[in-house]
Every structure is written in C-alpha cells, then in structure tokens.
Coordinates of C-alpha atoms (C1' of nucleotides) in Angstrom, one line a residue:
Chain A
X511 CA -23.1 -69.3 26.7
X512 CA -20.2 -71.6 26.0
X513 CA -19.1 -75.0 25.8
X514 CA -20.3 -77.2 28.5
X515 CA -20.0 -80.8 26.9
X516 CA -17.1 -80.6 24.8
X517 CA -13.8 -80.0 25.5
X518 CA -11.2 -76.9 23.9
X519 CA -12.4 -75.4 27.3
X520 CA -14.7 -77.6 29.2
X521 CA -12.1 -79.8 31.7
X522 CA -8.5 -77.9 32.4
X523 CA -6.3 -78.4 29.5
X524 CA -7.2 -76.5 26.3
X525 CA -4.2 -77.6 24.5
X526 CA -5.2 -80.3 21.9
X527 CA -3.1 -82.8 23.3
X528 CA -5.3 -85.4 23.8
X529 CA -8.6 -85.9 20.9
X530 CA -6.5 -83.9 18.4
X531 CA -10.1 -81.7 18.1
X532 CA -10.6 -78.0 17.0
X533 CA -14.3 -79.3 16.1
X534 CA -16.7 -76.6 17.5
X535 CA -20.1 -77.8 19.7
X536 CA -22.3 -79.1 17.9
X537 CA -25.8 -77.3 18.3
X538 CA -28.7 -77.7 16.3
X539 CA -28.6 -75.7 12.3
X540 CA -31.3 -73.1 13.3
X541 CA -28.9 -71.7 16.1
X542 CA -26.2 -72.3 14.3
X543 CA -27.1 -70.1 11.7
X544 CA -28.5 -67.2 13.6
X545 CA -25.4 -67.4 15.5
X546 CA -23.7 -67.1 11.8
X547 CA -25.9 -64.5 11.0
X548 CA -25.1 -62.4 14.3
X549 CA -21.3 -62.7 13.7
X550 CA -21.9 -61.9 9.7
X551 CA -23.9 -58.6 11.0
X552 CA -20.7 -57.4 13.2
X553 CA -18.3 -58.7 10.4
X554 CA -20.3 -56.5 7.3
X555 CA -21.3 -53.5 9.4
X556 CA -17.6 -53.3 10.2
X557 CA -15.8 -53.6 6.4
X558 CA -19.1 -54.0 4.1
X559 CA -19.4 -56.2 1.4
X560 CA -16.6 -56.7 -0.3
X561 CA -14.2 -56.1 2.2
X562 CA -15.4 -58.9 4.4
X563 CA -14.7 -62.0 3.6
X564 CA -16.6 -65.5 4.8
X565 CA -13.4 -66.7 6.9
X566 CA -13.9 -63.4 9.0
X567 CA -17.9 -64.8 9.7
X568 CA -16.7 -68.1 10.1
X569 CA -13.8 -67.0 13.0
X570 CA -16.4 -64.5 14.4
X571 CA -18.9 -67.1 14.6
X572 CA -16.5 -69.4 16.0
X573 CA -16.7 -72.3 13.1
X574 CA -14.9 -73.1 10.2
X575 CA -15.1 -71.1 7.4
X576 CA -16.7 -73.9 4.8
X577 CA -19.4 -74.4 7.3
X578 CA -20.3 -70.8 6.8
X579 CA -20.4 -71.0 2.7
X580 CA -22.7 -74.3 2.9
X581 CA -25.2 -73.3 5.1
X582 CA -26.1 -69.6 2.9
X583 CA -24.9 -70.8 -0.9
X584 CA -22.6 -68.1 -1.1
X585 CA -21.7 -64.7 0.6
X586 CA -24.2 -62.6 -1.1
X587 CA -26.7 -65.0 0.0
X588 CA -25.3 -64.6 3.9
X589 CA -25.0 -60.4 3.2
X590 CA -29.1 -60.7 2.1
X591 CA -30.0 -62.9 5.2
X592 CA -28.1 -60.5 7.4
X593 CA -29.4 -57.7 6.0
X594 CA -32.9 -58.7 6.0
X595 CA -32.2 -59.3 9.7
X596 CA -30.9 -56.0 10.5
X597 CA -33.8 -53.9 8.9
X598 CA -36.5 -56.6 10.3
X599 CA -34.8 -55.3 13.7
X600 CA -35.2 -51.9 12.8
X601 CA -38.9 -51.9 12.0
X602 CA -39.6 -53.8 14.7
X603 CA -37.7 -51.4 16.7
X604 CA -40.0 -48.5 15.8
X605 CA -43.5 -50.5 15.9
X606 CA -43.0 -51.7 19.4
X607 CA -42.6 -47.6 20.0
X608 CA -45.7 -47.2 18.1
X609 CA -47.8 -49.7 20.0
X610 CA -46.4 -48.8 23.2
X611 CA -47.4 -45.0 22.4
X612 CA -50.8 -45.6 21.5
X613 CA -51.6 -48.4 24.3
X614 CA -50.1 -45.1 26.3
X615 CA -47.7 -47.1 27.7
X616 CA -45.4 -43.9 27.2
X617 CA -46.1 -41.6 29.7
X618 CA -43.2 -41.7 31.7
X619 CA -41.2 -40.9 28.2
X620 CA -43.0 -38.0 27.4
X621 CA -42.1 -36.4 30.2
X622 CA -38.8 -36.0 28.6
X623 CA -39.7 -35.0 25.1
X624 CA -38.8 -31.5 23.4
X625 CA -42.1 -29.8 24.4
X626 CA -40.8 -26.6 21.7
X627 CA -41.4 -29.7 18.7
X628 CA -44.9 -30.3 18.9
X629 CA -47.5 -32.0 21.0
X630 CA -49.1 -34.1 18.3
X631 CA -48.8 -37.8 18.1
X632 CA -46.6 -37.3 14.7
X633 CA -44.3 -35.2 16.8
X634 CA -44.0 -37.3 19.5
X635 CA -43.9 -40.0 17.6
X636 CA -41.0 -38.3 16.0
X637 CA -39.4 -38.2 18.5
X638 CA -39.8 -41.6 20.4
X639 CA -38.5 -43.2 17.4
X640 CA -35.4 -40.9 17.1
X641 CA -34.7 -42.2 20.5
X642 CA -34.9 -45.6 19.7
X643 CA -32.9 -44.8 16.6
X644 CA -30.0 -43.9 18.7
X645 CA -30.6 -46.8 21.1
X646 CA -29.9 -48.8 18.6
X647 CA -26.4 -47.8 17.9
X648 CA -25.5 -49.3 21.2
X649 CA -25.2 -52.5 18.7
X650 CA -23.8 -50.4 15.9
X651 CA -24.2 -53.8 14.1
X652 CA -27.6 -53.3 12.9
X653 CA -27.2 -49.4 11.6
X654 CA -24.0 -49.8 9.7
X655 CA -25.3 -53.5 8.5
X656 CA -28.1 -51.4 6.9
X657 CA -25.7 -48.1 5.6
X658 CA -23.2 -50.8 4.4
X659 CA -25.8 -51.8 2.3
X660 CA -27.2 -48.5 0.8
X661 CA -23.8 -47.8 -0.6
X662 CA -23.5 -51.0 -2.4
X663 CA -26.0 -50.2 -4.7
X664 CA -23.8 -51.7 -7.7
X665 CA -24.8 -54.9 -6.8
X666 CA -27.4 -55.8 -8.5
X667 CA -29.2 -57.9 -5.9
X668 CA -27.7 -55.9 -2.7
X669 CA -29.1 -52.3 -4.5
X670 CA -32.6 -53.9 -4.9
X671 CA -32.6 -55.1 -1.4
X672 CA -31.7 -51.9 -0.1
X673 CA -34.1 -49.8 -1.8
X674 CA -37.2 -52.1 -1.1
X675 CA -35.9 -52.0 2.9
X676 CA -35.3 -47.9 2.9
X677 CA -38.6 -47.3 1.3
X678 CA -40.3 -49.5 4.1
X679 CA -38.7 -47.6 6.4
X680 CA -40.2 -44.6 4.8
X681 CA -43.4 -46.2 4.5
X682 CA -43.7 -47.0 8.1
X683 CA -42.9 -43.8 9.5
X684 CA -45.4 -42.0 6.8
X685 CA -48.1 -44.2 7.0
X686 CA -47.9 -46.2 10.5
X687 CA -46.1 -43.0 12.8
X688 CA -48.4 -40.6 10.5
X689 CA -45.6 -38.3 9.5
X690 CA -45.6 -35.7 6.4
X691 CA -43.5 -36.8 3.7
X692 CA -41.7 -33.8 4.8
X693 CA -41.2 -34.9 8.6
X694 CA -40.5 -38.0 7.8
X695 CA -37.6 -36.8 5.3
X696 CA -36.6 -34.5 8.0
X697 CA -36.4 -37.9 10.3
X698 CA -34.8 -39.8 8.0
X699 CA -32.6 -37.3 7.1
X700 CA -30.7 -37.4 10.9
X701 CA -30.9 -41.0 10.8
X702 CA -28.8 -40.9 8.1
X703 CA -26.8 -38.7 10.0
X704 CA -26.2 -40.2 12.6
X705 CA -25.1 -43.2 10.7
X706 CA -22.4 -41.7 9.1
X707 CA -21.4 -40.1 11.9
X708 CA -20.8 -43.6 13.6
X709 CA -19.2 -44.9 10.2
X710 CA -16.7 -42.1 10.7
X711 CA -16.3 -43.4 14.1
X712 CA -17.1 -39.7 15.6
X713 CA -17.1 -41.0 18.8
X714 CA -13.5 -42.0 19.3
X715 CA -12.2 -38.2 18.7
X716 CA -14.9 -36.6 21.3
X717 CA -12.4 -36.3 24.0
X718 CA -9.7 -34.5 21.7
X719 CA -11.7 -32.6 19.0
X720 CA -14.1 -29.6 20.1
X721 CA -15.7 -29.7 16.9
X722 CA -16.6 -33.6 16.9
X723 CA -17.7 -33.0 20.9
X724 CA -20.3 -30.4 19.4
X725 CA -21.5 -32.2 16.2
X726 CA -22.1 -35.4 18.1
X727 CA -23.3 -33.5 21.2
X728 CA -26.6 -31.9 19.1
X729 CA -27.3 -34.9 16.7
X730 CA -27.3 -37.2 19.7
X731 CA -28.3 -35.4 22.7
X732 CA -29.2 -37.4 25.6
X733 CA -28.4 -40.2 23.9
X734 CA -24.7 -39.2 23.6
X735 CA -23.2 -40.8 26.9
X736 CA -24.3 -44.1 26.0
X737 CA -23.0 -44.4 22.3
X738 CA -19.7 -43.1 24.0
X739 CA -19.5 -45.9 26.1
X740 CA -20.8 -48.5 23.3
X741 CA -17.8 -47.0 21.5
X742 CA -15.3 -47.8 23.8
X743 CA -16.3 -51.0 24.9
X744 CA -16.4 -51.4 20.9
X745 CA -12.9 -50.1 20.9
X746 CA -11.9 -52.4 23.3
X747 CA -13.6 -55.3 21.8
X748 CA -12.4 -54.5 18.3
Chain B
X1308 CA 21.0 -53.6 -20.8
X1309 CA 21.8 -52.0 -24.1
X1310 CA 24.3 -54.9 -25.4
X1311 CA 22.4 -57.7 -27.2
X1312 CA 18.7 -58.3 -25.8
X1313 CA 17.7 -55.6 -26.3
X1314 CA 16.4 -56.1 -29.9
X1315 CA 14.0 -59.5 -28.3
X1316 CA 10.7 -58.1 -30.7
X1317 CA 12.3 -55.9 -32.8
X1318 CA 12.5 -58.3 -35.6
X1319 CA 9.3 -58.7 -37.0
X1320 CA 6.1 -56.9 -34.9
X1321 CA 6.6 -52.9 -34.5
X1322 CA 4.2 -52.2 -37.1
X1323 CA 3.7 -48.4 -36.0
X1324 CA 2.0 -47.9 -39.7
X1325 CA -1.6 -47.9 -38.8
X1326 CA -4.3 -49.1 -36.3
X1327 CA -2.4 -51.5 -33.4
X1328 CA -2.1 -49.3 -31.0
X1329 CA -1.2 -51.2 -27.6
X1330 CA 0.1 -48.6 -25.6
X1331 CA -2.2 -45.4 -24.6
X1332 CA -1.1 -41.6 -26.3
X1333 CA 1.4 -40.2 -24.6
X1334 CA 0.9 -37.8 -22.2
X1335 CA 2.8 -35.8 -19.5
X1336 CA 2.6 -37.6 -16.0
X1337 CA 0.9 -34.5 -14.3
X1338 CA -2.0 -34.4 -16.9
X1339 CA -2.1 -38.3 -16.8
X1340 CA -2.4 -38.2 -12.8
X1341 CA -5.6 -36.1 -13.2
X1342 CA -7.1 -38.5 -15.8
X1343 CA -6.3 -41.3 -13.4
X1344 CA -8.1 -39.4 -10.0
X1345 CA -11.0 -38.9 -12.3
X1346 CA -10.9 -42.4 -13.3
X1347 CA -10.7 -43.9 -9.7
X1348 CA -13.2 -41.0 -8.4
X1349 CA -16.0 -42.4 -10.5
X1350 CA -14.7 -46.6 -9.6
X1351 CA -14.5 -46.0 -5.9
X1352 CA -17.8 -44.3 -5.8
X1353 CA -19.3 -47.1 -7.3
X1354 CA -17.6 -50.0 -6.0
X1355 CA -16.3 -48.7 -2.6
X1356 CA -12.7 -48.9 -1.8
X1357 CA -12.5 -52.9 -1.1
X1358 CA -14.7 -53.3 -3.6
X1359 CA -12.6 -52.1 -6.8
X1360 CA -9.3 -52.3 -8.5
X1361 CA -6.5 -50.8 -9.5
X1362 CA -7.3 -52.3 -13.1
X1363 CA -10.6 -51.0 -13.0
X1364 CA -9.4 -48.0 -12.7
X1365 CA -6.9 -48.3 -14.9
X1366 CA -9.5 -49.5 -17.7
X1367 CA -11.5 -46.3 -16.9
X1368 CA -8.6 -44.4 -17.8
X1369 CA -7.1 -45.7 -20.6
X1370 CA -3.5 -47.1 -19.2
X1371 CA -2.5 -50.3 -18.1
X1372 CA -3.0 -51.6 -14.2
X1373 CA 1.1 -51.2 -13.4
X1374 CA 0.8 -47.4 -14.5
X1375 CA -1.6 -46.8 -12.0
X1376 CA 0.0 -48.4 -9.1
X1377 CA 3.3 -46.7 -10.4
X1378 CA 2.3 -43.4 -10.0
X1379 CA 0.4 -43.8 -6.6
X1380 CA 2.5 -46.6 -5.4
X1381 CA -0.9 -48.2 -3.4
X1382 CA -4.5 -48.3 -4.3
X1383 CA -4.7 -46.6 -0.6
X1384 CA -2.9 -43.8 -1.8
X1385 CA -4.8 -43.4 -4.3
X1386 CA -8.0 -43.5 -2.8
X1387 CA -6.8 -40.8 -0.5
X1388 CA -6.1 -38.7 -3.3
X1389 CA -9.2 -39.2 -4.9
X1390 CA -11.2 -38.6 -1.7
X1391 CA -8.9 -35.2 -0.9
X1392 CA -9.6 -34.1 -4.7
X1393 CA -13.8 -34.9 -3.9
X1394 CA -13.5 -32.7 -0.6
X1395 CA -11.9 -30.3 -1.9
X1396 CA -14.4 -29.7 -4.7
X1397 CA -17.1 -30.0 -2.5
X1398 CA -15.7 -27.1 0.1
X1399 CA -15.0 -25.1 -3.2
X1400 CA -18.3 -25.3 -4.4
X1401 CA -19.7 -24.2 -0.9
X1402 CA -17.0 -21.4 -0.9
X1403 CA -18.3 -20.4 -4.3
X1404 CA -21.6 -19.6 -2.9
X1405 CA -20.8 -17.9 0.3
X1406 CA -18.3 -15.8 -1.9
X1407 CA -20.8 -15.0 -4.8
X1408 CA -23.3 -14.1 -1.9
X1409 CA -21.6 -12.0 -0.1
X1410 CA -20.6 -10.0 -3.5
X1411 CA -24.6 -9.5 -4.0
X1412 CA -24.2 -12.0 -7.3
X1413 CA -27.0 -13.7 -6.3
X1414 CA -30.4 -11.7 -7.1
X1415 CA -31.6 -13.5 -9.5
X1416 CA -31.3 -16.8 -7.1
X1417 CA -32.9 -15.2 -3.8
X1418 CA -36.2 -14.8 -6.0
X1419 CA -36.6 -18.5 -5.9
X1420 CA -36.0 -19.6 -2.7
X1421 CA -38.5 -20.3 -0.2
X1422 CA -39.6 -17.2 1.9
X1423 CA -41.0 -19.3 4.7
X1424 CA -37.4 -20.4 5.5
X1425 CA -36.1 -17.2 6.5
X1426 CA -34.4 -13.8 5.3
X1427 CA -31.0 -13.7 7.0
X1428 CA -28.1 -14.7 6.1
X1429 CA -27.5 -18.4 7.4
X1430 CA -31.1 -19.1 6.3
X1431 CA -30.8 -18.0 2.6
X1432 CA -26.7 -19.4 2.0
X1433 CA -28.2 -22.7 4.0
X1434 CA -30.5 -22.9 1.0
X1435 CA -28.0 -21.6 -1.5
X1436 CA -25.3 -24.4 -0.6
X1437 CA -28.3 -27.2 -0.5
X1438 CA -28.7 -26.3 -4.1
X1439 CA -24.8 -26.8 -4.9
X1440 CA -24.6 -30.0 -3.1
X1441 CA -27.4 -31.1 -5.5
X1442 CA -25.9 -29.7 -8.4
X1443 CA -22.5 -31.8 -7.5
X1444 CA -25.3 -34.8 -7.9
X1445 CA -24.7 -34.2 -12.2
X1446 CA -21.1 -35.3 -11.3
X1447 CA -22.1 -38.1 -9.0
X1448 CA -18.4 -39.5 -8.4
X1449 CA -17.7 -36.8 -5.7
X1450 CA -20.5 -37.5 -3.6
X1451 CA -20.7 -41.2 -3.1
X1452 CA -16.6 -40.6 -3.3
X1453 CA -17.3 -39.2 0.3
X1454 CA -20.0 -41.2 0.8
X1455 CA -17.8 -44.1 0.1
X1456 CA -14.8 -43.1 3.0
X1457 CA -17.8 -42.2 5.4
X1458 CA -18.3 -45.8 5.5
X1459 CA -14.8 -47.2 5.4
X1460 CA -13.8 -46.1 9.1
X1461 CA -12.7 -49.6 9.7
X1462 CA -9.5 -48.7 7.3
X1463 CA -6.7 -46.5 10.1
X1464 CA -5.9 -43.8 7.2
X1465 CA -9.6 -44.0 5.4
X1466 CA -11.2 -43.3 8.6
X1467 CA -8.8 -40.7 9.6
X1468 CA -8.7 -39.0 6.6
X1469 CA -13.2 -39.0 6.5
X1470 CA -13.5 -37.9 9.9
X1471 CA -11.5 -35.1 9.5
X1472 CA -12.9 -34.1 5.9
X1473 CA -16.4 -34.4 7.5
X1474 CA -15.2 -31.7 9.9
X1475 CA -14.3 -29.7 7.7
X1476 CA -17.1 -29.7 6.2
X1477 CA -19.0 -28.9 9.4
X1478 CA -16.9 -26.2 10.2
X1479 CA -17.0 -24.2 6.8
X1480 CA -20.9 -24.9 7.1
X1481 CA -20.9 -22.9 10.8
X1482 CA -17.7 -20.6 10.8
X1483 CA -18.1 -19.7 6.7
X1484 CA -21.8 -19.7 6.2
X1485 CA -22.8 -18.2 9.8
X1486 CA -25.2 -21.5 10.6
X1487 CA -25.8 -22.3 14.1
X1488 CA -24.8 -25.7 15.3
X1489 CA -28.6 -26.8 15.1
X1490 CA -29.1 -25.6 11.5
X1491 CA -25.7 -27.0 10.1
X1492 CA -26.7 -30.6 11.5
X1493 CA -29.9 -30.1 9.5
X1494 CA -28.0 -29.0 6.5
X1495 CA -25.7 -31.9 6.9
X1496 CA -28.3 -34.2 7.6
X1497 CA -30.4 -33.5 4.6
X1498 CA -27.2 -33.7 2.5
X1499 CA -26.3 -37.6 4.4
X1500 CA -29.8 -38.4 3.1
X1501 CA -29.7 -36.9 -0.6
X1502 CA -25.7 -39.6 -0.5
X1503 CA -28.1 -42.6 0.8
X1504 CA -30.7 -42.1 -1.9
X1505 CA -28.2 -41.6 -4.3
X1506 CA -26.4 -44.7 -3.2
X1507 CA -29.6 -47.1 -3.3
X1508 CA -30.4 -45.3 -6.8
X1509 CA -33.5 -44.1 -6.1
X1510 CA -33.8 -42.0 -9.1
X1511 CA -33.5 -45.6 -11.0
X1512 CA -37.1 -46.7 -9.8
X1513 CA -38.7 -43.0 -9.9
X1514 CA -41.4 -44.3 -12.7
X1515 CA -42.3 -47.6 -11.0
X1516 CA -42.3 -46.4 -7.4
X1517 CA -44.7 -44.0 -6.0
X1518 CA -43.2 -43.9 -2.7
X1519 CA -39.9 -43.3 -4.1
X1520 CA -41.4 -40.6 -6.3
X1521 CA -42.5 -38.8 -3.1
X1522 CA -39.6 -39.5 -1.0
X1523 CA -37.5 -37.8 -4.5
X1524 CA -39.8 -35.3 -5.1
X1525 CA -39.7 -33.6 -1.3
X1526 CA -35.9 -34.4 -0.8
X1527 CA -35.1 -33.0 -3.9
X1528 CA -37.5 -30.6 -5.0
X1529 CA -36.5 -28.6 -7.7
X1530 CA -33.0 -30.6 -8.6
X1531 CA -35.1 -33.4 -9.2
X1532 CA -35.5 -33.4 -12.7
X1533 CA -31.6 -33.0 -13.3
X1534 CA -30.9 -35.6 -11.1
X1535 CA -33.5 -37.7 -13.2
X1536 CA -31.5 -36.8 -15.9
X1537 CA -28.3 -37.9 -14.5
X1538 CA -29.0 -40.9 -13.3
X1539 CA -30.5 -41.9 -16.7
X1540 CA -27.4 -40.7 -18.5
X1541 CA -25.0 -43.1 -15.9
X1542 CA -27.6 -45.8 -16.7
X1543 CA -26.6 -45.6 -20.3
X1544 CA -23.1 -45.0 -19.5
X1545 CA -22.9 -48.8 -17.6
Chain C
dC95 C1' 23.1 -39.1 -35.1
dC96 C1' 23.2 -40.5 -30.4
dT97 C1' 22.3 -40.4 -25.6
dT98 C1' 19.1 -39.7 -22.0
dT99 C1' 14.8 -39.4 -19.9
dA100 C1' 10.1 -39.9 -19.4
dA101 C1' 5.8 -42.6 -20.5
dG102 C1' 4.0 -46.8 -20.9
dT103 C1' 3.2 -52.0 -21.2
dA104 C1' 3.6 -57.3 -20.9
dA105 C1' 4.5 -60.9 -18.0
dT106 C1' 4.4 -62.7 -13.7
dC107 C1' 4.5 -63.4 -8.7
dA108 C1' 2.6 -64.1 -4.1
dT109 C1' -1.6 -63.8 -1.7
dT110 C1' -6.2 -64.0 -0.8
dC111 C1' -10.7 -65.7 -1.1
dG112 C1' -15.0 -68.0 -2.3
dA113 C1' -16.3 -72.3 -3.2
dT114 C1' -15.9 -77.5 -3.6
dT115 C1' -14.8 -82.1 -2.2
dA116 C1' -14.1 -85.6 0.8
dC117 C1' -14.1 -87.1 5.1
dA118 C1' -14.9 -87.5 10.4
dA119 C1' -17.6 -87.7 14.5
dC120 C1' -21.8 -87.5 16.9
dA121 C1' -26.7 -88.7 17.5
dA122 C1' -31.0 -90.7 16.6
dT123 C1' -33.7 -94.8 15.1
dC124 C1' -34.8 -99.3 14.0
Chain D
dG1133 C1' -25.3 -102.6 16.9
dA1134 C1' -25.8 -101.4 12.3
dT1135 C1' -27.9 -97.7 9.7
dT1136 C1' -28.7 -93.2 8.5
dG1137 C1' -28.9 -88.3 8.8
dT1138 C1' -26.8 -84.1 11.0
dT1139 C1' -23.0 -81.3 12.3
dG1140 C1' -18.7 -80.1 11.5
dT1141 C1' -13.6 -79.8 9.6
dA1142 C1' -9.2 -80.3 6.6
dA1143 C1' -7.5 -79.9 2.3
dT1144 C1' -7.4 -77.8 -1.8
dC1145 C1' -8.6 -75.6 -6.2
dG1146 C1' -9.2 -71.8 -9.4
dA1147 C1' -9.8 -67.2 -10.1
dA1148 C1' -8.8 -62.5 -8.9
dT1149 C1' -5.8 -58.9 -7.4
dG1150 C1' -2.1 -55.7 -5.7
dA1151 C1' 2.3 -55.2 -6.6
dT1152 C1' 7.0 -56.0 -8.9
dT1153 C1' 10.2 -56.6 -12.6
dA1154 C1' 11.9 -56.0 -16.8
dC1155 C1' 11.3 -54.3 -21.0
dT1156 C1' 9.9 -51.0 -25.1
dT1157 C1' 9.4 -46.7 -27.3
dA1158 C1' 8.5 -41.9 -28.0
dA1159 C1' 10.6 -37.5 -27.3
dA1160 C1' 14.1 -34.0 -25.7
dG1161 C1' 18.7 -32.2 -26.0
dG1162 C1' 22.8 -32.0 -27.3

DNA sequence: CCTTTAAGTAATCATTCGATTACAACAATC
DNA sequence: GATTGTTGTAATCGAATGATTACTTAAAGG
C-alpha cells in the first residue's frame, strides 16, 4: 500500500525539488484514522503513555504531527481509541475460537491439545484460547497496548478503561468459554505472564541465557518458534 | 567567592527565630539517599518511569528537585536504584520463607494451607512464598516498582536491568524453593496477575463490582481483606 | 574564633511536547 | 469557474521538565 498518485515516491526523483511538497496522500478520514490508530497501537505498546508522545504517531503513521492531535482531541483521547481497539481485537480473538469450537470447526486442533488437561469443552476451550493468546503476540502491538494500559491506572480515565476491558475479558472466558472463576484466574494468570515476559523482551536473550530459553520454552510451548521470529523481525524493524 | 557578594541576603531576611523553614532538616546524605529511594519507589510505581519527575519525587521526600538529581545524577539512575532496592526486598522476603521453612519455624503456618495442594516441599514453600508476595501488596510501591520496569523494555538499561531481575526471580523460585520449571511458571504467573490487578486497582471497585469481587476473592483468597485495607488506606493517602 | 566541609536551595536554562492557529491544496458540487 | 468542504501542513506558543550553576547555611574540627 503506498503512494500511487502523488509524488515523494511515485515518478523517479524523491527529492523535493520540484512542488516543494512533504504533503502526505490524501485518503479519506476513516482510513486515515485507523491508519493513526494502527501506528498509535505500535507507538504506546512500545513506551506507554506517557513516554510516547503524538509526533512519534504522527511519524509512525506517516502524517504530520497536528493532524494527529485534531482528528482524537488530545492524546488521551488517541490512547482510549487505541486501546479500545486492542481489547475489541482481543475478544474477538477468543469468540471466533468459541464459535469455531462449537460449530466443531476444531477438529483438526484438537488433535494437538494436552490430552493430560482435560477433555471437557472448558478445558479445551482453555486451551484453544491460550493458543490464540500467544498468536497474538506475533503483533505484540495489541498485548502490550492492553498491559501498557493496566499499569497506568493513575490515570483517572486510562485506570477506568482498563478495569472495565480486564473484567470483560474475565467475563467472557467465565461466562461465554464456561470456565471456573478458578480456571479462568489460572488462564488469566499466564496471559499475564506471558505479557510481561514479552515487555521484558525475553525473547531477544533466548539464544544466550539458559534460563530465559527454559522460562519462555514452558510458558510458550509450541508457540515459541513463532514469537522468536516476530521478535526478530521486530528487532529488525525497531 | 568569600570577598564581597557573599553577604547578597544577609541584610535583612535570615530570620532563623521561628516558623520559615525553607530548607528541609538536616540530615546525613546516606540516611537522606534512603528517604529519597523510598520516595521515588512509591512515584515510579504509580506514574511509571516516563511518567514522573524528579520533583515529584523530590516533593515526596521533603527536598528540593536539584538535591535529588544531585545525589543520583539522572532520574535513570535513580530508577535503577529504586527497582534494585524493590528486587532485592522481594528475593529477601522469598529467602525469608525458604530459610524460616527449612528451620521448622513454620508449624503454625502449614495448619492453614490447603491440603489438596500437596505435602512436599515445593508444594507447601510455593504456597508459603504466594503468601509473602501478597503481604509485600501492604507496601505496594515494590510491586508495581517491578511491575513498572517489566513494562519499560523499550528503555536499553530499564530493560536490561528487568529482564535480568525477572530471572532472578525465576531462579531463586526453582534452584531455592525446589519448584519444577512448570510449577514456578504458575507461581510466577499467579504473582504477574495479583501486579495487573493491583495496577488497574481492582480492590478500588470491590463494593460496586461483583465480578471484580470474584475475580479478588479467588486470586486473593485469604490476603484479600488486607489488601482491601491497603488500598483504602492509599486511597486516603492521594 | 575561624576555616572547611557537607547539606541544601533558588534561579534558571535548554529541550520537549501537546495543543492551537493560520494557511495551502485538492476535490466535489452547483 | 466560482464556491465550499475536506485533507493536510508549517509555524509557533506555553507549560513542563531534567539538569546545571551559583549560592546559603548548619556543623565539625582545629
């Protein structure tokens, strides 16, 4: 996806010698601002709140940084949006494993489940999500968008947000996955773990730490070779 | 420096006689530095490292902003001290228990655990040390301290320093305590999710919430009620 | 007393950042 | 082709913030 009409890129010379231009395409607000909101998602997950600042959107997003503050009101208002994006991603994420499970869609997946951790559709469902848990690090936007958020809690708005979206996320699994309050703890409890262990960036030390290569080996299990290679193509990226 | 200006105030204002006191009691600098970790423990815990200042912490301490940044030279420095001081009282406290185990101090706290959980030794300190980590919840400050750096990866000497504190943690929790690989990711886990309710200040909306009442009550069990406490008592506090 | 040192602050500086303003260019419509 | 609304930027402002400088003053030690 990239510029087509305009210049910058479109015809040879990207030097600004001609129409004195650093005007980005023009495309229509509602992309615009999901296009904002994908870059504000990287930008937060990566430094949180107060450590990123609207310029850092804007460049990510590849528009000027004004543009960014006049389309949400103000940064909060962008951190929200984004926020409510990432957790919307989230439960969606674990209700299309839901659906698929009972349309028994799943079969193929099952094959490959734990058989020691139950038979039961809370079990299983258990651990279908956990996969899709850790697929979802392959982003590593949406996770750390969310964890960013649950440790800004002092403000006022963000820690109101965030409680409302965790407890969702409990109530889903509960009521919609049919997990115990104590299961779903247990579940939640390595989601958070597995969070942290990302925001510690675990991944980059596997190859020269024993003790990371272990720790990320039995929280992620077969889902460890692909966040490995999301974090070095992040590395790379970054 | 001693010739002439030195005498710029000293004609009419050093009224020492009663209550204008500008500058803070005097105190030797190695007693000062631990006021000023204690300060900046409980500020970066709430705020987050990007998220506070050096006159924050300096206000929570009693001293002016240019002390603080005196003695540490950067606020990165001090963070770093701050989140070696949290570690270290954490591993202490888990130390504690092993050590108070091991000498058979315990009797009285092996009645209450639960049975179901196991008898041996990993089982019973696993339980023992969960109980510590909630007790460190009174303080508050040294858990969202880690919490805090868990999330600041993005930062070279932040990230460094968490990643290998979280390690540390891991491996007192397997080599100290005896727990298998398996069972110290569930103890770490559990302890990742008792940070992330802490951080969204669950405890806050206990009385309004049922779900959060449920998701409290079965995460923390029989802490609960001091935890309550706690969070009432920072409430006040602002 | 006087000199030295340690503890502490006021003032200020250079950046940074969120937000505002004013404007430019493109596109649709009449 | 003039009008009008939409998409976008440059310039800048005021407040906040980490750090520095220069100073003050309470003790400690002759």
């Amino acid at each position: 996806m990239s510029s087509v009409a305009k210049k910058t890129a479109g015809t040879g010379a990207p030097e600004k010698g001609s129409t004195s231009q650093a005007t980005a395409e023009r495309i229509p607000a509602a992309q615009r601002r999901e296009l904002i909101l994908e870059a504000a998602t990287g930008v937060f997950a990566e430094r949180g709140y107060a450590g990123s600042t609207t310029d850092q959107v804007a460049k990510a997003a590849g528009i000027s940084q004004p543009y960014v503050v006049r389309m949400f009101g103000t940064k909060e208002a962008l951190f929200l949006e984004a926020l409510d994006r990432a957790q919307g991603k989230l439960l969606r994420a674990f209700r299309n494993v839901i659906a698929a499970y009972d349309a028994g869609e799943l079969a193929e997946e099952l094959q490959h489940l734990d058989p020691a951790a139950g038979s039961g559709r809370p079990e299983q469902l258990k651990q279908l999500m956990a996969i899709a848990y850790a697929d979802l690090v392959e982003d590593r936007g949406i996770l750390m968008m969310l964890m960013q958020a649950f440790v800004s809690g002092h403000e006022p708005a963000i820690g109101a947000r965030a409680r409302e979206g965790f407890l969702d996320i409990y109530r889903l699994v509960r009521d919609e996955a049919g997990l115990s309050p104590d299961t779903a703890r247990d579940f939640l409890a390595q989601g958070m773990l597995m969070n942290t262990l990302i925001g510690i960036r675990l991944p980059e030390v596997y190859e020269q730490d024993s003790t990371a290569e272990e720790l990320l080996e039995c929280t992620l299990r077969s889902k460890l070779p692909m966040v490995l290679k999301a974090s070095k193509a992040q590395r790379r990226a970054g």
